[in-house]
Coordinates of C-alpha atoms in Angstrom, one line a residue:
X1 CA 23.5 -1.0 18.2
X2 CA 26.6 -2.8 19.4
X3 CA 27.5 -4.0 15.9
X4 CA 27.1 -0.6 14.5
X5 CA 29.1 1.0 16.9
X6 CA 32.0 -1.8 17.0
X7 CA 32.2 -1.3 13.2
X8 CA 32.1 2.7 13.3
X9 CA 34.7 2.1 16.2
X10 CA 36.8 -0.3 13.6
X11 CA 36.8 2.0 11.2
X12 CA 38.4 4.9 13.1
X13 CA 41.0 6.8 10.8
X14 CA 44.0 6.3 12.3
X15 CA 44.5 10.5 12.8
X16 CA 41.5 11.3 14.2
X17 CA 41.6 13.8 16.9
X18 CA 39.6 11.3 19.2
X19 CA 39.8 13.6 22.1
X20 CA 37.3 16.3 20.6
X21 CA 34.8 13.3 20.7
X22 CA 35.5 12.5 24.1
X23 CA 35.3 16.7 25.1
X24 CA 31.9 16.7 23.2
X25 CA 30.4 13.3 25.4
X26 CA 32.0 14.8 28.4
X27 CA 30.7 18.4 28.4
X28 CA 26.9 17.4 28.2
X29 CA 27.5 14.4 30.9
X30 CA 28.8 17.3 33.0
X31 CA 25.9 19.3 32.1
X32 CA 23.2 16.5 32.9
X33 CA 24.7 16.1 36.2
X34 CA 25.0 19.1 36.9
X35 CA 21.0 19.6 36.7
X36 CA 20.1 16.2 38.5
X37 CA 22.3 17.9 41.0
X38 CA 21.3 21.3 41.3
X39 CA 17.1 20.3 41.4
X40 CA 16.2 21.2 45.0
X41 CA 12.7 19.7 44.3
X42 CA 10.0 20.0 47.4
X43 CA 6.3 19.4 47.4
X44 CA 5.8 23.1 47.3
X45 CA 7.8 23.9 44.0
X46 CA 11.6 23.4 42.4
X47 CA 14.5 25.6 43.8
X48 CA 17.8 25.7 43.2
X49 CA 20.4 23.7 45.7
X50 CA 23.5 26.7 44.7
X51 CA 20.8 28.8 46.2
X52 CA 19.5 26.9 49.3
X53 CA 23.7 26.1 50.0
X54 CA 25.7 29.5 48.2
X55 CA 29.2 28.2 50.0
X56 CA 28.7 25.1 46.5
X57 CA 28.5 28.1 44.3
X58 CA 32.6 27.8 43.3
X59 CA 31.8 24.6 41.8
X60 CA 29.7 25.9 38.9
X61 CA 33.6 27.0 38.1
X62 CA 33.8 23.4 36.9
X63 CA 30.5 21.7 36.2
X64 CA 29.8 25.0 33.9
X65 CA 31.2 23.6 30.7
X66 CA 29.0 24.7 27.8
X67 CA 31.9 26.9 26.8
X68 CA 33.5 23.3 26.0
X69 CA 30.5 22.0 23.9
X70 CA 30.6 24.8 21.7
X71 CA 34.6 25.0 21.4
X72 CA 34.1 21.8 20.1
X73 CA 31.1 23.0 17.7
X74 CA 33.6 25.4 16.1
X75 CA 36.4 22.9 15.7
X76 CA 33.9 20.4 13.8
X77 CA 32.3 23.2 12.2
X78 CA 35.6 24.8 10.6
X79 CA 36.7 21.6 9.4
X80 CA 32.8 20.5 7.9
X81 CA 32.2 23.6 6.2
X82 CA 35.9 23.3 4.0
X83 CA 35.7 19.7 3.0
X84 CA 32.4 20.6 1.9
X85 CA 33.6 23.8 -0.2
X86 CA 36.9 21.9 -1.2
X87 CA 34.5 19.4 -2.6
X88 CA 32.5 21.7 -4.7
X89 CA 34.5 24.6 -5.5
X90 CA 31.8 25.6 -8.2
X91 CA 29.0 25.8 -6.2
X92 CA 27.6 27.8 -2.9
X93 CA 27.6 25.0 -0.5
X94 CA 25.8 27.4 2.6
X95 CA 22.5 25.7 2.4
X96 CA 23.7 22.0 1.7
X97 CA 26.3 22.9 5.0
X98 CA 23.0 24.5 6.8
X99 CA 20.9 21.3 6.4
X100 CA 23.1 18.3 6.9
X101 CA 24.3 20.4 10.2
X102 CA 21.1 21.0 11.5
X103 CA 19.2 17.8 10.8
X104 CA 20.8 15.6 13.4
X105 CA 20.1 19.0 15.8
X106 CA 16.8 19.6 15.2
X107 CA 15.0 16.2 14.4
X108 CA 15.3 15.0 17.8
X109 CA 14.5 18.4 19.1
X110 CA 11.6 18.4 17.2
X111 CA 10.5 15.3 18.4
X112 CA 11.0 16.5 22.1
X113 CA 9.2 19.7 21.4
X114 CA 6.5 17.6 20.0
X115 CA 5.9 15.2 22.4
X116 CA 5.5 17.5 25.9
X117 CA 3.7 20.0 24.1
X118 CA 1.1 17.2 23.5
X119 CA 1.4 15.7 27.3
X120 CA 1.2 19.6 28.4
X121 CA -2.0 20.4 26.2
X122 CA -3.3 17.3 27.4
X123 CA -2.7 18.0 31.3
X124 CA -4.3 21.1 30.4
X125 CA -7.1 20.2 29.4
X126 CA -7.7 18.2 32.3
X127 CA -7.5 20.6 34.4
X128 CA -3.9 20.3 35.5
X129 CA -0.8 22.1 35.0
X130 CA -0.8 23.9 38.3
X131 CA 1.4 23.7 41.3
X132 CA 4.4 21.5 41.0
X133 CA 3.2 20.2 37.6
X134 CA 3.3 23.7 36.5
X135 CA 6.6 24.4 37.5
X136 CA 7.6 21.5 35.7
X137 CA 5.9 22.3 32.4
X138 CA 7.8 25.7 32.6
X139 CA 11.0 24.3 33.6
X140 CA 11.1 21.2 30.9
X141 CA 12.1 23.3 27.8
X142 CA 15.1 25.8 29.7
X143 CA 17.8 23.8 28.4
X144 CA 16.5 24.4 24.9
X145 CA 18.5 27.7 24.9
X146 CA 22.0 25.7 24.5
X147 CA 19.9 24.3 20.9
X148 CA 19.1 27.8 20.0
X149 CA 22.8 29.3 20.5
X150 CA 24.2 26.3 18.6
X151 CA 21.6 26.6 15.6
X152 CA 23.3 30.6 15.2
X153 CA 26.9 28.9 15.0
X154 CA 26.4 26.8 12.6
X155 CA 24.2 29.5 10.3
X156 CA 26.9 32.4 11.0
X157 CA 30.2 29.7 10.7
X158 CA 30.7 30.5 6.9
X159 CA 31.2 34.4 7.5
X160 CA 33.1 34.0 10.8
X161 CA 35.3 31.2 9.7
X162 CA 36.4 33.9 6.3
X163 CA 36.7 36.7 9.3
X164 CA 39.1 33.9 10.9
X165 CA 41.0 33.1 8.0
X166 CA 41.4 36.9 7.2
X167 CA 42.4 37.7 10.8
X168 CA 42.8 34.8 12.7
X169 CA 43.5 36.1 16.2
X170 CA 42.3 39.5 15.4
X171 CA 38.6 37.9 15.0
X172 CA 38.2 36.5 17.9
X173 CA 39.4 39.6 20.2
X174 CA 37.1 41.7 18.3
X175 CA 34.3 39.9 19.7
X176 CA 35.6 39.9 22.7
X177 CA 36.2 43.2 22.8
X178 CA 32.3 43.8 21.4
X179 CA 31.0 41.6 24.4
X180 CA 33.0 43.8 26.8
X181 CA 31.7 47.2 25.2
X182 CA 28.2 45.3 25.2
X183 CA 28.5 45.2 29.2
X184 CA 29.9 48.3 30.0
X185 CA 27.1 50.1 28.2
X186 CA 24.7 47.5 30.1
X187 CA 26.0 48.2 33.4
X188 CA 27.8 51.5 33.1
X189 CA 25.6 53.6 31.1
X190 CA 22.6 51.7 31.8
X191 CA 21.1 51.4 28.1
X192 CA 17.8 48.8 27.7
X193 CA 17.9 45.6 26.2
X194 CA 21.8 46.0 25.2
X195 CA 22.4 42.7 27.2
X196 CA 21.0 40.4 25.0
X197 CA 23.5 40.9 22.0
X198 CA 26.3 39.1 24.4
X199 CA 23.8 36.2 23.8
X200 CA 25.8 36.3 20.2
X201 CA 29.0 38.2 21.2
X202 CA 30.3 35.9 24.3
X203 CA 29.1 32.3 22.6
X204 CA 30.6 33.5 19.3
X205 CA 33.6 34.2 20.8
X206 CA 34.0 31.0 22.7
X207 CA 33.2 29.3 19.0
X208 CA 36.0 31.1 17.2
X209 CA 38.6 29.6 19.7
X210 CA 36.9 26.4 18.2
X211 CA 38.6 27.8 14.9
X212 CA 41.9 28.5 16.1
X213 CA 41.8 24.9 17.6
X214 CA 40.8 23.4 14.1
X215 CA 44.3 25.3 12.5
X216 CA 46.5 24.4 15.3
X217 CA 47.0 27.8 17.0
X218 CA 45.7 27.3 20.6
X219 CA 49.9 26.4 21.3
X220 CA 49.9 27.8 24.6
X221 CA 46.9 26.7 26.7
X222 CA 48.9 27.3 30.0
X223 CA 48.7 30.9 29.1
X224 CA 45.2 30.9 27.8
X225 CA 44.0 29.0 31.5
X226 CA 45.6 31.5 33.4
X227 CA 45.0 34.6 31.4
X228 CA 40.9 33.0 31.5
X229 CA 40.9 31.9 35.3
X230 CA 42.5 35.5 36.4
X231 CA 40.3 37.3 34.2
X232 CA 37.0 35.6 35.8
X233 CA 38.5 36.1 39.3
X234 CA 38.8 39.9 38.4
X235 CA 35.5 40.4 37.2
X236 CA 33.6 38.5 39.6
X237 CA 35.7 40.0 42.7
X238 CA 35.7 43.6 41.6
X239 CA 32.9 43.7 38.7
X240 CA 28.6 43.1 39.4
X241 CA 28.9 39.7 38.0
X242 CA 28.1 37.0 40.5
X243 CA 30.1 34.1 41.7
X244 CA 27.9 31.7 39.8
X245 CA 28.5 30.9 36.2
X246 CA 24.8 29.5 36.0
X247 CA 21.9 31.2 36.3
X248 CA 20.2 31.5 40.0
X249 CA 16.5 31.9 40.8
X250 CA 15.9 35.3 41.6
X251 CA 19.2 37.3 41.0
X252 CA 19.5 41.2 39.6
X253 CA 22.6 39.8 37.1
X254 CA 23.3 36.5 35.9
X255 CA 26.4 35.2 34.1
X256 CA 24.3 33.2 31.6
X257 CA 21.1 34.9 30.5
X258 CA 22.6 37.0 28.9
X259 CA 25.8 35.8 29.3
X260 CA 28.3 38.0 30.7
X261 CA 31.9 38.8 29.7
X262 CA 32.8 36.9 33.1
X263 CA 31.4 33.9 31.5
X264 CA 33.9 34.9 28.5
X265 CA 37.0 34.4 30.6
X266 CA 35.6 31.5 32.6
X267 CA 35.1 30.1 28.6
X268 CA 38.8 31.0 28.0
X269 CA 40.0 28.8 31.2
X270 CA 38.6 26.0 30.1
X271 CA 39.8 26.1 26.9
X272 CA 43.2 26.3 28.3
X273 CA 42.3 23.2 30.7
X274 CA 40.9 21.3 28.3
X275 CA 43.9 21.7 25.6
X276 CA 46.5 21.0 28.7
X277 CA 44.8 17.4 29.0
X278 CA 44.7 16.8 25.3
X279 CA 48.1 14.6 25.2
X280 CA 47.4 12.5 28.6
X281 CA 43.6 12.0 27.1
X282 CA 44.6 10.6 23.9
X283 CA 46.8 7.6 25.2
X284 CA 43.6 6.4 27.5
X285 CA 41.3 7.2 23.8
X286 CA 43.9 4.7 21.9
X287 CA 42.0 2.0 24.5
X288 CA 39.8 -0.4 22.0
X289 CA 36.9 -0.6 24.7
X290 CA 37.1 3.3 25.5
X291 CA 36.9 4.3 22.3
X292 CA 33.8 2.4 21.8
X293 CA 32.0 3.9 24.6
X294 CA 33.0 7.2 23.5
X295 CA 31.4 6.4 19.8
X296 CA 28.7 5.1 21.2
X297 CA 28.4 7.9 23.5
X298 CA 28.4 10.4 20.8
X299 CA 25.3 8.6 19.0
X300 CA 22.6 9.3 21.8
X301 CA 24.0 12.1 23.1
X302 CA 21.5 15.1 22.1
X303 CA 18.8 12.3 22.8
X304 CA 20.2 12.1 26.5
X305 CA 20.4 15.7 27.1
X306 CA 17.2 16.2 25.7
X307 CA 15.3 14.3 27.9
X308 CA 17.8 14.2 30.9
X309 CA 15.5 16.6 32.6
X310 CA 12.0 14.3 31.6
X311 CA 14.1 11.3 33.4
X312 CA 14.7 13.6 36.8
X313 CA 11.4 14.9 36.9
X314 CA 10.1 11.1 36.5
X315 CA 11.9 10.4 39.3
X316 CA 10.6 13.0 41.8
X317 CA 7.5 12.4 40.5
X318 CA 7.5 8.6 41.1
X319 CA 8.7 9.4 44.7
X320 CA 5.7 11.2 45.3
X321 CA 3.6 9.1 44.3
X322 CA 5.0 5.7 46.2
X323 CA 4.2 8.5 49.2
X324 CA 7.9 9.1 49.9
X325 CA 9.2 11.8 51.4
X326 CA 11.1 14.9 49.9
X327 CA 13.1 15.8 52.7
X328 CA 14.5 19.6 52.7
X329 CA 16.9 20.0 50.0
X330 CA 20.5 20.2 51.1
X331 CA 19.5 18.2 54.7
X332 CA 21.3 14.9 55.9
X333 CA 18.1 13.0 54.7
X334 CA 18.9 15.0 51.3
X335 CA 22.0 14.1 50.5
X336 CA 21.3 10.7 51.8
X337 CA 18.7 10.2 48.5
X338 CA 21.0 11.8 45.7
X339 CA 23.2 8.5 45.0
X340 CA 19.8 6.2 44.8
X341 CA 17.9 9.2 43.0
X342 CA 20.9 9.9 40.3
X343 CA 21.1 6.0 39.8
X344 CA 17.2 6.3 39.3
X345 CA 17.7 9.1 36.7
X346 CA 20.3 7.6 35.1
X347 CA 18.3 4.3 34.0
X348 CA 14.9 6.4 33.5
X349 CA 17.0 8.4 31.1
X350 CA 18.7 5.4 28.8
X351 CA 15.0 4.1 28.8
X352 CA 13.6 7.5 26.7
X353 CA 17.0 7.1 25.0
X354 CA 16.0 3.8 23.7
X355 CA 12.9 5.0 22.6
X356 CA 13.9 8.3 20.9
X357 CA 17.7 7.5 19.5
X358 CA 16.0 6.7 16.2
X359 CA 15.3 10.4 15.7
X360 CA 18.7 11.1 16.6
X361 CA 20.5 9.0 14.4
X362 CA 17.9 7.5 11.2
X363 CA 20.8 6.0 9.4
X364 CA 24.3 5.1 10.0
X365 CA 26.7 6.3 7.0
X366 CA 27.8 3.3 4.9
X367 CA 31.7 4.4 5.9
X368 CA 33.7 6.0 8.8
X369 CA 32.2 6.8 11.8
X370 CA 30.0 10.3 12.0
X371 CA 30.1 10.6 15.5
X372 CA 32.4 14.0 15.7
X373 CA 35.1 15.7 13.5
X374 CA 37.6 15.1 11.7
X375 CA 40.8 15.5 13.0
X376 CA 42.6 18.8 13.0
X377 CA 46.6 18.1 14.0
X378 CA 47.6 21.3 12.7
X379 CA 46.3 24.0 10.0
X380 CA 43.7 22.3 7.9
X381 CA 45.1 21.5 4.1
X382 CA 43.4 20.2 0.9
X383 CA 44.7 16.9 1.6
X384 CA 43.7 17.0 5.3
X385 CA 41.6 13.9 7.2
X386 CA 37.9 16.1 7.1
X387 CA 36.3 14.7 3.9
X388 CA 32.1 15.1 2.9
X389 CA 30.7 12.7 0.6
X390 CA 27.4 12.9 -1.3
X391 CA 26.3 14.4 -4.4
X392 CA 25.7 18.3 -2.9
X393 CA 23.5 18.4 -5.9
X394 CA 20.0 19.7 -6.9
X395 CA 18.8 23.2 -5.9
X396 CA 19.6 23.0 -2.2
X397 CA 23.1 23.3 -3.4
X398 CA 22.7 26.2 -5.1
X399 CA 23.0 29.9 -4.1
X400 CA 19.3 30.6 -4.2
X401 CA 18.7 28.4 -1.7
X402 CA 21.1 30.3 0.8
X403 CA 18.7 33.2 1.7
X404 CA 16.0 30.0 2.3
X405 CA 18.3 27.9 4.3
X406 CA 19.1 31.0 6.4
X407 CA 15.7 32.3 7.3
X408 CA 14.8 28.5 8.1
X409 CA 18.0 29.0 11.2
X410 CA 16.7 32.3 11.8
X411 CA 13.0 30.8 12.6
X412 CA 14.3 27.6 14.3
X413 CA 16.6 29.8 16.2
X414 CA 14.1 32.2 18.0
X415 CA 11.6 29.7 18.2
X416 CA 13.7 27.9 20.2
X417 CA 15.2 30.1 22.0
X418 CA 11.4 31.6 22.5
X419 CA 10.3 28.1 24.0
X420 CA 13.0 27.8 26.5
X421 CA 12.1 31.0 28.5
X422 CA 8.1 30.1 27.7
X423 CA 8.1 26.6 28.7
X424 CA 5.1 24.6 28.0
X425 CA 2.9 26.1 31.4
X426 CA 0.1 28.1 30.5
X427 CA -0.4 27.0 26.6
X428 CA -4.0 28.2 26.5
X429 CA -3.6 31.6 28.5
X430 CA -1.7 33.3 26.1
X431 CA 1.8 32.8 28.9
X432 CA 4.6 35.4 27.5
X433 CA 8.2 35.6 27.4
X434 CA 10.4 38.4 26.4
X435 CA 12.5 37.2 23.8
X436 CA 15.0 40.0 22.5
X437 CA 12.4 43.0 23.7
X438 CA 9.4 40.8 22.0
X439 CA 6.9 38.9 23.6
X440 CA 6.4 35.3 22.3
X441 CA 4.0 33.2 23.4
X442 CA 4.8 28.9 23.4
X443 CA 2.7 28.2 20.4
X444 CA 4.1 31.0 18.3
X445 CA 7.5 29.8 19.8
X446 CA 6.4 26.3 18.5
X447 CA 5.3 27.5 14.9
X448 CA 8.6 29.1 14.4
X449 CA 10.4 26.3 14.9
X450 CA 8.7 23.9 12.7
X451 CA 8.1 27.1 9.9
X452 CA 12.0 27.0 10.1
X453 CA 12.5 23.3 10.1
X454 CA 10.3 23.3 6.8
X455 CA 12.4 25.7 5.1
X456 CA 15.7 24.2 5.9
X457 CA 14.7 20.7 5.4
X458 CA 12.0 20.8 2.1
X459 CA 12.3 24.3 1.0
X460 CA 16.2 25.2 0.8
X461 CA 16.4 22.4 -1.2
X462 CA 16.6 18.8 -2.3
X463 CA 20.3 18.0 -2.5
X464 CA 22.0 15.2 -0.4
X465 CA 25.4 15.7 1.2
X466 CA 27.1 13.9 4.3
X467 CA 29.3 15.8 6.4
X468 CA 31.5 13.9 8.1
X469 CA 32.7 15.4 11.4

């Protein structure tokens, strides 16, 4: 691995917009530590430290950085999508985009799905699953919803990125503006069910800024921080959204499921944050040795998030098993445990990254590194630094494929979405979850996903293209 990533390093164009790799690394780091953090893990069941400790709920102002991953999703995806149409200006490129997006995304998913629905049957079987194991096997997949929001921006990014490039501003306040109607007829006029379309309006929204970041337009982020930050402060102090941008066991509202249009403006702060460090961040990028981390970084980085929450539970359940104590979660003997338990985490996880990268990253691309997009100084142009290479031939690039490649998404997307609020407890009692008004069980969840992963990889066609970026 270190001689692939020296030589992707090495071969660095010289205008790459290194920073959006280092925002993509650092947003899921934050987001792993942020769990390993927040597990409030006893021998009776898993709680939540924000709610055993509420004064630490301000901090989820910071380690709540989604928003960033998928700001950066829209960036790469703006500038993919066009080198890929400039490229074949004769051709529908949707599902040839659609399948070289989503096969780094879902192969390792897959893999993960595949693997603790196996160890959960199998635990099952034997008559376990209940008690703490159980709240495990329903907690394991949660983070699976960040998959499922991602696998809709990358389907809907051709038709938002023409609504951009029509409108520009104009498309992004629009769905802003829908994700605020969306809550005032949630909270206001009551209306069932309305909540979940902010699942698309709020994420959406965030993505779009991803756009105006790919064409240069994001020129005043000290405005955009302080328009976001004051906004969130508003809401939160004088709206029923709660302090917490994460979701906490037991509350009436949360700010992420569904997301809320609090969670909008905290996205729009840290957009503005983010941009305001772009110049410092690129000087300490320009560093031979940090850039290689950061590649390197990039290329187990789904892998690591993946199975961040396998590696924690590992650890709690190798502590109970050696017969050590749990002591009461937020106690001196508590805090006392986190450096030695995160440092625990931390190698358990780049173990089951060793073992599952391959899934992650099959083949290395025979020139310039793939390990984020291409860079975006200003408006993208014909003769800009985002390039695809490959044939884009054969009947996945061709326009009958499109309605194929998009029912696959569709499929992968609910299924996904369906597992994370299932989990894997309860696989042979027929367990339900609500997803979108309609209950799903975890092996319907599981057969949606892999239905959907067929279409998009076999069935929408056999063309090859590289994206880079």
């Amino acid at each position: 691995m270190g001689n692939s990533v020296a030589a992707l390093a090495a071969a660095t164009p010289t205008g790459r917009d290194r920073y959006v790799d280092l925002l993509r690394v650092a947003s899921l780091g934050t987001v792993v530590l942020g769990h390993w953090l927040m597990a409030a893990v006893t021998p009776q069941g898993m709680g939540n430290l924000l709610a055993v400790v509420p004064a630490l709920q301000p901090l989820t102002w910071l380690l709540q950085v989604m928003p960033v991953f998928f700001l950066v999703g829209g960036f790469s995806h703006a500038l993919s999508y066009r080198s890929l149409a400039r490229r074949h200006p004769d051709r529908s490129v949707y599902a040839a985009f659609l399948r070289a997006r989503l096969r780094r995304l879902l192969r390792p998913t897959l893999v993960f799905v595949l693997v603790w629905t196996a160890a959960a049957g199998a635990l099952q079987l034997a008559g376990g699953g209940g008690g703490l194991t159980g709240a495990a096997l329903r907690m394991i997949t949660q983070p699976l919803w960040f998959i499922g929001i991602y696998l809709a921006m990358v389907a809907l990014t051709p038709p938002l990125l023409r609504l951009h490039e029509r409108h520009g501003w104009g498309a992004f306040a629009a769905l802003a503006a829908a994700a605020a109607a969306v809550d005032l007829l949630r909270f206001a006029a009551g209306v069932p069910y309305v909540e979940f379309l902010n699942f698309a309006f709020v994420w959406l929204a965030v993505h779009q800024l991803g756009f105006l970041r790919a064409d240069g337009r994001l020129t005043r982020p000290g405005l955009l921080a302080g328009l976001g930050l004051a906004g969130a402060v508003l809401l939160v102090a004088f709206g029923p959204y709660p302090l917490s941008m994460v979701g906490m066991p037991g509350e009436k509202v949360s700010n992420m499921a569904p997301p809320t249009l609090a969670l909008l403006a905290h996205g729009i702060w840290l957009t503005g944050a983010v941009q305001l460090l772009a110049r410092p961040a690129a000087g300490l990028l320009r560093r031979p040795r940090v850039w290689r981390g950061v590649v390197a970084a990039n290329g187990i980085a789904m892998t690591g998030f993946l199975w961040h929450l396998t590696a924690m539970l590992g650890v709690y359940a190798a502590q109970l098993g050696l017969g050590l104590a749990l002591p009461e979660p937020a106690s001196a003997a508590w805090w006392a445990q986190v450096p030695p338990r995160l440092l625990a985490a931390l190698a358990l996880t780049g173990v089951l990254v060793a073992v599952f990268r391959r899934y992650e990253t099959p083949g290395l691309p025979r020139s310039g590194p793939a390990t984020g997009p291409a860079p975006a100084t200003g408006p993208a142009t014909a003769t800009g630094p985002a390039r695809a290479t490959g044939t884009g031939s054969g009947s996945g690039s061709g326009a009958g494929s499109a309605p194929r490649a998009a029912l696959g998404a569709a499929l992968c997307l609910f299924g996904v979405l369906g597992l994370s609020m299932t989990g894997l407890g309860g696989l042979f009692e027929g367990r339900t979850a609500v997803l979108v008004a309609v209950p799903v069980t975890a092996p319907v969840a599981i057969g949606m996903v892999l239905s959907g992963w067929l279409l998009v990889e076999r069935w929408a066609g056999s063309g090859t293209v590289r994206l880079r970026g």
